[in-house]
mmCIF file of C-alpha atoms in Angstrom:
data_model
loop_
_atom_site.group_PDB
_atom_site.id
_atom_site.type_symbol
_atom_site.label_atom_id
_atom_site.label_comp_id
_atom_site.label_asym_id
_atom_site.label_seq_id
_atom_site.Cartn_x
_atom_site.Cartn_y
_atom_site.Cartn_z
ATOM 1 C CA MET A 13 -9.446 -11.091 27.266
ATOM 2 C CA GLY A 14 -10.262 -14.777 27.629
ATOM 3 C CA HIS A 15 -9.120 -17.577 25.366
ATOM 4 C CA ALA A 16 -12.574 -17.931 23.811
ATOM 5 C CA ASP A 17 -12.697 -14.223 22.969
ATOM 6 C CA ARG A 18 -9.427 -14.438 21.003
ATOM 7 C CA ASN A 19 -10.693 -17.386 18.973
ATOM 8 C CA GLU A 20 -13.920 -15.667 17.952
ATOM 9 C CA ARG A 21 -12.350 -12.524 16.500
ATOM 10 C CA GLN A 22 -12.480 -11.838 12.795
ATOM 11 C CA PRO A 23 -10.058 -13.959 10.765
ATOM 12 C CA VAL A 24 -6.783 -12.334 9.851
ATOM 13 C CA ASN A 25 -6.310 -11.413 6.203
ATOM 14 C CA LEU A 26 -2.670 -12.419 5.793
ATOM 15 C CA ALA A 27 -2.279 -10.521 2.525
ATOM 16 C CA ALA A 28 -3.472 -7.299 4.160
ATOM 17 C CA ARG A 29 -1.087 -7.868 7.074
ATOM 18 C CA ARG A 30 1.746 -8.356 4.614
ATOM 19 C CA LEU A 31 1.206 -4.833 3.267
ATOM 20 C CA ASP A 32 2.220 -3.509 6.693
ATOM 21 C CA SER A 33 5.338 -5.676 6.850
ATOM 22 C CA ALA A 34 8.992 -5.448 5.984
ATOM 23 C CA ALA A 35 8.266 -8.008 3.241
ATOM 24 C CA PHE A 36 6.059 -5.480 1.429
ATOM 25 C CA GLU A 37 8.684 -2.772 1.840
ATOM 26 C CA THR A 38 11.206 -5.142 0.251
ATOM 27 C CA LEU A 39 8.785 -5.927 -2.594
ATOM 28 C CA PHE A 40 8.143 -2.201 -3.084
ATOM 29 C CA THR A 41 11.858 -1.383 -3.135
ATOM 30 C CA GLU A 42 12.634 -4.239 -5.540
ATOM 31 C CA GLY A 43 9.774 -3.225 -7.829
ATOM 32 C CA MET A 44 10.775 0.421 -7.991
ATOM 33 C CA ALA A 45 14.439 -0.503 -8.482
ATOM 34 C CA LEU A 46 13.439 -2.725 -11.410
ATOM 35 C CA VAL A 47 11.463 0.160 -12.939
ATOM 36 C CA ASP A 48 14.527 2.416 -12.639
ATOM 37 C CA GLU A 49 16.885 -0.256 -13.973
ATOM 38 C CA ALA A 50 14.670 -0.983 -16.978
ATOM 39 C CA ALA A 51 14.303 2.722 -17.794
ATOM 40 C CA ALA A 52 18.067 3.242 -17.576
ATOM 41 C CA TYR A 53 18.695 0.220 -19.799
ATOM 42 C CA LEU A 54 16.124 1.201 -22.434
ATOM 43 C CA ASP A 55 17.397 4.794 -22.535
ATOM 44 C CA GLY A 56 21.073 3.807 -22.446
ATOM 45 C CA SER A 57 22.816 0.570 -23.270
ATOM 46 C CA GLY A 58 19.629 -0.932 -24.681
ATOM 47 C CA ARG A 59 19.602 1.605 -27.499
ATOM 48 C CA ALA A 60 23.139 0.671 -28.408
ATOM 49 C CA GLU A 61 22.323 -3.052 -28.288
ATOM 50 C CA SER A 62 19.244 -2.580 -30.447
ATOM 51 C CA ARG A 63 21.300 -0.982 -33.247
ATOM 52 C CA ALA A 64 23.210 -4.234 -33.700
ATOM 53 C CA LEU A 65 20.075 -6.391 -34.119
ATOM 54 C CA ASP A 66 18.739 -7.807 -37.365
ATOM 55 C CA ARG A 67 15.259 -6.807 -38.512
ATOM 56 C CA THR A 68 13.429 -9.718 -36.795
ATOM 57 C CA ALA A 69 15.266 -9.252 -33.504
ATOM 58 C CA LEU A 70 14.766 -5.472 -33.689
ATOM 59 C CA ASN A 71 11.019 -6.013 -34.073
ATOM 60 C CA ALA A 72 11.068 -8.333 -31.030
ATOM 61 C CA TYR A 73 13.123 -5.748 -29.126
ATOM 62 C CA ALA A 74 10.630 -2.974 -29.889
ATOM 63 C CA GLN A 75 7.600 -5.044 -28.923
ATOM 64 C CA GLN A 76 9.137 -6.525 -25.793
ATOM 65 C CA SER A 77 10.538 -3.211 -24.550
ATOM 66 C CA LEU A 78 7.056 -1.690 -24.898
ATOM 67 C CA LYS A 79 5.487 -4.649 -23.063
ATOM 68 C CA LEU A 80 8.156 -4.427 -20.361
ATOM 69 C CA SER A 81 7.574 -0.705 -19.844
ATOM 70 C CA THR A 82 3.809 -1.161 -19.732
ATOM 71 C CA ARG A 83 4.039 -4.110 -17.316
ATOM 72 C CA LEU A 84 6.382 -2.258 -14.975
ATOM 73 C CA MET A 85 4.223 0.878 -14.966
ATOM 74 C CA GLN A 86 1.150 -1.195 -14.067
ATOM 75 C CA LEU A 87 3.050 -2.960 -11.283
ATOM 76 C CA ALA A 88 4.518 0.301 -9.980
ATOM 77 C CA SER A 89 1.034 1.842 -9.925
ATOM 78 C CA TRP A 90 -0.254 -1.070 -7.848
ATOM 79 C CA LEU A 91 2.698 -0.873 -5.466
ATOM 80 C CA LEU A 92 2.212 2.877 -5.001
ATOM 81 C CA LEU A 93 -1.496 2.410 -4.268
ATOM 82 C CA GLN A 94 -0.790 -0.224 -1.623
ATOM 83 C CA ARG A 95 1.898 1.918 -0.044
ATOM 84 C CA ALA A 96 -0.490 4.877 0.086
ATOM 85 C CA VAL A 97 -3.005 2.704 1.967
ATOM 86 C CA ALA A 98 -0.346 1.375 4.341
ATOM 87 C CA GLU A 99 0.817 4.919 5.108
ATOM 88 C CA GLY A 100 -2.742 6.159 5.645
ATOM 89 C CA ASP A 101 -2.691 8.475 2.628
ATOM 90 C CA MET A 102 -5.545 6.646 0.880
ATOM 91 C CA SER A 103 -8.523 4.644 2.008
ATOM 92 C CA VAL A 104 -8.773 0.945 1.211
ATOM 93 C CA GLU A 105 -11.961 1.603 -0.776
ATOM 94 C CA THR A 106 -10.315 4.269 -2.942
ATOM 95 C CA ALA A 107 -7.298 2.046 -3.523
ATOM 96 C CA ARG A 108 -9.552 -0.841 -4.566
ATOM 97 C CA ARG A 109 -11.361 1.385 -7.060
ATOM 98 C CA GLU A 110 -8.085 2.624 -8.490
ATOM 99 C CA ALA A 111 -6.508 -0.845 -8.481
ATOM 100 C CA ALA A 112 -9.434 -2.120 -10.563
ATOM 101 C CA LYS A 113 -8.117 0.108 -13.381
ATOM 102 C CA ILE A 114 -4.710 -1.595 -13.306
ATOM 103 C CA ASP A 115 -4.051 -4.530 -15.608
ATOM 104 C CA LEU A 116 -1.844 -6.753 -13.467
ATOM 105 C CA LEU A 117 -1.985 -9.690 -15.873
ATOM 106 C CA GLY A 118 -1.042 -7.780 -19.008
ATOM 107 C CA SER A 119 -0.503 -9.406 -22.352
ATOM 108 C CA PRO A 120 0.522 -13.059 -22.576
ATOM 109 C CA ARG A 121 4.191 -13.939 -22.786
ATOM 110 C CA ASP A 122 5.799 -14.586 -26.143
ATOM 111 C CA GLU A 123 8.754 -16.741 -25.158
ATOM 112 C CA GLU A 124 9.824 -17.243 -28.764
ATOM 113 C CA GLN A 125 10.075 -13.499 -29.198
ATOM 114 C CA GLU A 126 11.818 -13.141 -25.823
ATOM 115 C CA ALA A 127 14.466 -15.640 -26.961
ATOM 116 C CA ALA A 128 15.459 -13.232 -29.772
ATOM 117 C CA LEU A 129 16.241 -10.429 -27.315
ATOM 118 C CA PRO A 130 19.665 -9.336 -26.156
ATOM 119 C CA GLU A 131 20.528 -11.046 -22.855
ATOM 120 C CA SER A 132 20.229 -7.811 -20.834
ATOM 121 C CA LEU A 133 16.677 -7.153 -21.994
ATOM 122 C CA ARG A 134 15.719 -10.810 -21.665
ATOM 123 C CA ALA A 135 16.870 -10.749 -18.017
ATOM 124 C CA LEU A 136 14.824 -7.609 -17.311
ATOM 125 C CA VAL A 137 11.752 -9.161 -18.939
ATOM 126 C CA GLU A 138 12.163 -12.331 -16.866
ATOM 127 C CA ARG A 139 12.575 -10.388 -13.623
ATOM 128 C CA SER A 140 9.489 -8.321 -14.456
ATOM 129 C CA HIS A 141 7.457 -11.522 -14.873
ATOM 130 C CA VAL A 142 8.685 -12.805 -11.509
ATOM 131 C CA LEU A 143 7.695 -9.503 -9.874
ATOM 132 C CA GLN A 144 4.351 -9.634 -11.667
ATOM 133 C CA ALA A 145 3.633 -13.135 -10.342
ATOM 134 C CA ARG A 146 4.424 -12.045 -6.766
ATOM 135 C CA ILE A 147 2.159 -9.015 -7.022
ATOM 136 C CA VAL A 148 -0.674 -10.962 -8.668
ATOM 137 C CA ARG A 149 -0.577 -13.478 -5.775
ATOM 138 C CA LEU A 150 -0.607 -10.706 -3.181
ATOM 139 C CA ASP A 151 -3.415 -8.878 -4.971
ATOM 140 C CA ALA A 152 -5.474 -12.068 -5.161
ATOM 141 C CA GLY A 153 -5.063 -12.471 -1.403
ATOM 142 C CA LEU A 154 -6.247 -8.909 -0.838
ATOM 143 C CA ALA A 155 -9.236 -9.378 -3.116
ATOM 144 C CA ALA A 156 -10.251 -12.725 -1.591
ATOM 145 C CA PRO A 157 -13.491 -12.471 0.327
ATOM 146 C CA GLU A 158 -13.086 -12.470 4.047
ATOM 147 C CA ALA A 159 -13.883 -15.803 5.628
ATOM 148 C CA PRO A 160 -17.140 -15.687 7.529
ATOM 149 C CA SER A 161 -16.517 -14.945 11.178
ATOM 150 C CA ASP A 162 -19.122 -17.480 12.269
ATOM 151 C CA ASN A 163 -17.626 -20.787 11.200
ATOM 152 C CA ALA A 164 -18.947 -24.213 12.181
ATOM 153 C CA VAL A 165 -16.377 -24.836 14.927
ATOM 154 C CA ALA A 166 -16.970 -21.453 16.563
ATOM 155 C CA GLY A 167 -20.714 -22.107 16.457
ATOM 156 C CA HIS A 168 -20.294 -25.488 18.169
ATOM 157 C CA ILE A 169 -18.047 -23.996 20.829
ATOM 158 C CA ARG A 170 -20.594 -21.247 21.515
ATOM 159 C CA ARG A 171 -23.407 -23.784 21.859
ATOM 160 C CA LEU A 172 -21.324 -25.958 24.185
ATOM 161 C CA ARG A 173 -20.351 -22.983 26.320
ATOM 162 C CA SER A 174 -23.975 -21.900 26.463
ATOM 163 C CA SER A 175 -25.053 -25.395 27.539
ATOM 164 C CA PHE A 176 -22.502 -25.547 30.346
ATOM 165 C CA GLU A 177 -23.272 -22.019 31.548
ATOM 166 C CA ARG A 178 -26.958 -22.858 31.887
ATOM 167 C CA GLY A 179 -26.435 -26.171 33.651
#
């Protein structure tokens, strides 16, 4: 394959390539570990911590634990869809349709309410927001329209090559 042929191929979607990389596997593993850690906390030591909270903090705990669980389930769903595509278990089109049902942005943060949480829950909430931001960026890259394969530079190069081949 000549140099010109390599330059005229379709552009590479870096986000799609990342899904087939060790970086995605790390993101997947971290995301699923966070889901497990949050579930263990909320079912274990989090219950004990919540019993010691005053009424206002207990209300914040209840709301934020629900938001955390919802956020993590949405993120886990997205991660599982992308893994299914990467492993060939699902088509890209099916995954896109299913991913459209996932709310990656979720509800807005309430940092005042988060400040009232026990430190353990606050740390889980913060880590979930960091994971969310990473996934939202990756998803945006996947959803970005492909760059047109016929860009101005490639067109000029083709015309120049054509001119020299004729003459």
